XYZ file of C-alpha atoms in Angstrom:
191
model
C 22.014 40.932 21.691
C 21.989 37.727 23.719
C 20.924 34.463 22.203
C 17.788 33.292 23.913
C 16.770 29.692 23.989
C 13.169 28.739 24.101
C 11.518 25.389 24.528
C 9.580 24.302 21.474
C 6.825 21.661 21.294
C 8.585 20.233 18.225
C 6.708 16.997 17.616
C 3.088 17.273 18.732
C 1.892 13.756 17.833
C 4.866 12.028 19.454
C 4.871 14.264 22.517
C 1.121 13.845 23.048
C 1.527 10.081 22.654
C 4.311 10.103 25.274
C 2.169 12.199 27.646
C -0.764 9.814 27.175
C 1.520 6.845 27.961
C 2.760 8.618 31.090
C -0.838 9.351 32.121
C -1.846 5.734 31.508
C 1.024 4.497 33.699
C 0.103 6.961 36.452
C -3.543 5.840 36.282
C -2.475 2.205 36.396
C -0.234 2.765 39.431
C -2.969 4.693 41.257
C -5.538 1.946 40.556
C -3.169 -0.916 41.445
C -3.380 -2.367 37.933
C -7.060 -1.640 37.350
C -6.486 0.905 34.587
C -4.440 -1.552 32.544
C -7.076 -4.253 32.967
C -9.899 -1.909 31.969
C -8.318 0.286 29.280
C -4.630 -0.257 28.572
C -4.292 -3.994 27.845
C -5.804 -6.088 25.118
C -6.920 -9.608 25.810
C -9.559 -12.036 24.611
C -13.000 -10.636 25.375
C -16.250 -10.507 23.443
C -16.217 -8.576 20.185
C -19.694 -7.395 21.150
C -18.124 -5.460 24.022
C -17.163 -1.959 22.769
C -14.257 -1.942 25.246
C -12.651 -4.802 23.329
C -12.469 -2.600 20.234
C -11.216 0.396 22.214
C -8.478 -1.719 23.833
C -7.250 -2.814 20.386
C -5.957 0.759 20.133
C -5.369 1.878 23.734
C -3.182 -1.053 24.808
C -0.188 0.751 23.272
C -0.573 3.434 25.961
C -0.333 1.016 28.897
C 2.928 -0.141 30.457
C 3.700 -2.562 33.254
C 5.975 -0.123 35.104
C 8.561 2.637 34.828
C 11.323 0.550 33.157
C 8.873 -0.664 30.491
C 7.693 2.900 29.803
C 11.187 4.425 29.794
C 12.609 1.815 27.402
C 9.788 2.379 24.921
C 9.803 6.172 25.238
C 13.542 6.415 24.554
C 13.030 4.971 21.073
C 9.775 6.783 20.407
C 11.141 10.179 21.489
C 14.341 9.607 19.511
C 12.799 8.416 16.235
C 9.318 9.940 16.345
C 10.249 13.604 15.788
C 12.298 12.716 12.700
C 9.392 10.661 11.322
C 6.882 13.373 12.137
C 9.019 15.984 10.381
C 9.417 13.752 7.324
C 5.874 12.359 7.024
C 3.685 14.713 9.073
C 1.774 14.152 12.284
C -1.265 12.543 10.619
C 0.800 9.741 9.111
C 2.690 9.157 12.359
C -0.616 8.888 14.239
C -1.866 6.493 11.537
C 1.198 4.266 12.040
C 0.606 4.277 15.816
C -3.080 3.398 15.384
C -2.412 0.704 12.777
C 0.298 -0.844 14.930
C -2.039 -0.874 17.921
C -4.868 -2.427 15.954
C -2.747 -5.076 14.215
C -0.908 -6.161 17.374
C -4.122 -6.081 19.417
C -6.152 -8.052 16.903
C -3.453 -10.703 16.351
C -3.024 -11.081 20.117
C -6.809 -11.406 20.491
C -7.025 -14.031 17.731
C -4.048 -16.233 18.518
C -3.230 -15.714 22.206
C -6.553 -15.691 24.079
C -4.935 -16.269 27.468
C -2.370 -13.468 27.220
C -2.907 -9.776 27.952
C -0.793 -7.397 25.884
C 0.165 -3.850 26.783
C 2.883 -1.411 25.853
C 4.248 0.599 22.965
C 6.954 -1.887 21.934
C 5.209 -2.562 18.631
C 5.136 1.188 17.962
C 8.865 1.384 18.766
C 9.673 -1.280 16.226
C 7.339 0.250 13.645
C 9.282 3.503 14.096
C 12.648 1.709 13.878
C 11.818 0.074 10.546
C 10.006 3.149 9.206
C 12.998 5.364 10.056
C 15.212 3.386 7.687
C 13.096 4.780 4.815
C 13.540 8.486 5.604
C 16.084 9.222 2.847
C 14.763 6.820 0.220
C 13.466 7.604 -3.231
C 10.675 5.689 -4.947
C 11.822 2.403 -6.451
C 14.681 1.925 -3.962
C 15.084 -0.521 -1.119
C 17.600 0.850 1.365
C 20.421 -1.440 2.501
C 19.941 -0.051 6.015
C 16.358 -1.321 5.960
C 17.477 -4.783 4.848
C 20.152 -4.967 7.543
C 17.887 -3.674 10.302
C 15.093 -6.009 9.220
C 17.402 -9.060 9.148
C 19.063 -8.257 12.485
C 15.828 -7.262 14.137
C 13.741 -10.186 12.907
C 16.521 -12.618 13.711
C 16.816 -11.274 17.249
C 13.055 -11.346 17.838
C 12.676 -14.887 16.487
C 15.601 -16.081 18.620
C 14.228 -14.382 21.741
C 10.749 -15.734 21.072
C 12.061 -19.280 20.827
C 14.875 -19.217 23.406
C 13.631 -16.920 26.160
C 10.639 -17.000 28.437
C 10.786 -13.350 29.465
C 7.160 -12.172 29.376
C 7.933 -9.958 26.367
C 5.791 -10.206 23.286
C 8.250 -10.675 20.454
C 5.228 -11.120 18.189
C 4.144 -7.527 18.920
C 7.665 -6.374 18.059
C 7.651 -8.319 14.801
C 4.160 -7.103 13.869
C 5.155 -3.513 14.673
C 8.195 -3.910 12.439
C 5.997 -5.240 9.643
C 3.598 -2.282 9.993
C 6.565 0.127 9.941
C 8.016 -1.591 6.870
C 4.752 -1.493 4.948
C 4.269 2.150 5.945
C 7.821 2.907 4.801
C 7.226 1.450 1.359
C 3.840 3.201 1.095
C 5.075 6.572 2.316
C 8.133 6.768 0.056
C 5.761 8.128 -2.605
C 4.256 10.787 -0.347
C 5.557 14.006 1.066
C 4.752 15.477 4.472
C 1.045 16.228 4.887
């Protein structure tokens, strides 16, 4: 009998997130930036506007172009399936939503003149959360400490030394969300 290979939709939450990001980029390209302005960027607007609240979550789907999307998706598609297998799709979606809300709200509060879009915060949440995958309750993994020190140091340096249009604050906030989720989820098994 021949071995047959079949394609398996192995990580539904992560794959759907990636497809939504791809769709958001396509919509943005077709509308010459209109989709990002309307749906896939967060910026200072009235809290009475329901779109402001929606954008606190949907800005993680928007990307400025193909390189931005590809860089984020490489990390998300690499780390996401492992996290989804370990913690379950509901918890992975919760981390994505929390990261979006926290980065969106902080950007809204402290950077009123800056629009924020992209899944970089989610990437860094996944990076820090992934260092907890083999941890038992009551432990702090050395890998987490090293990644956190290297990562935070790099982001602080880049935030101070570079003017590159990248939101290091979103990266740092994503890492904080991933770290908190890692500590919280060590107690829980896959849902």
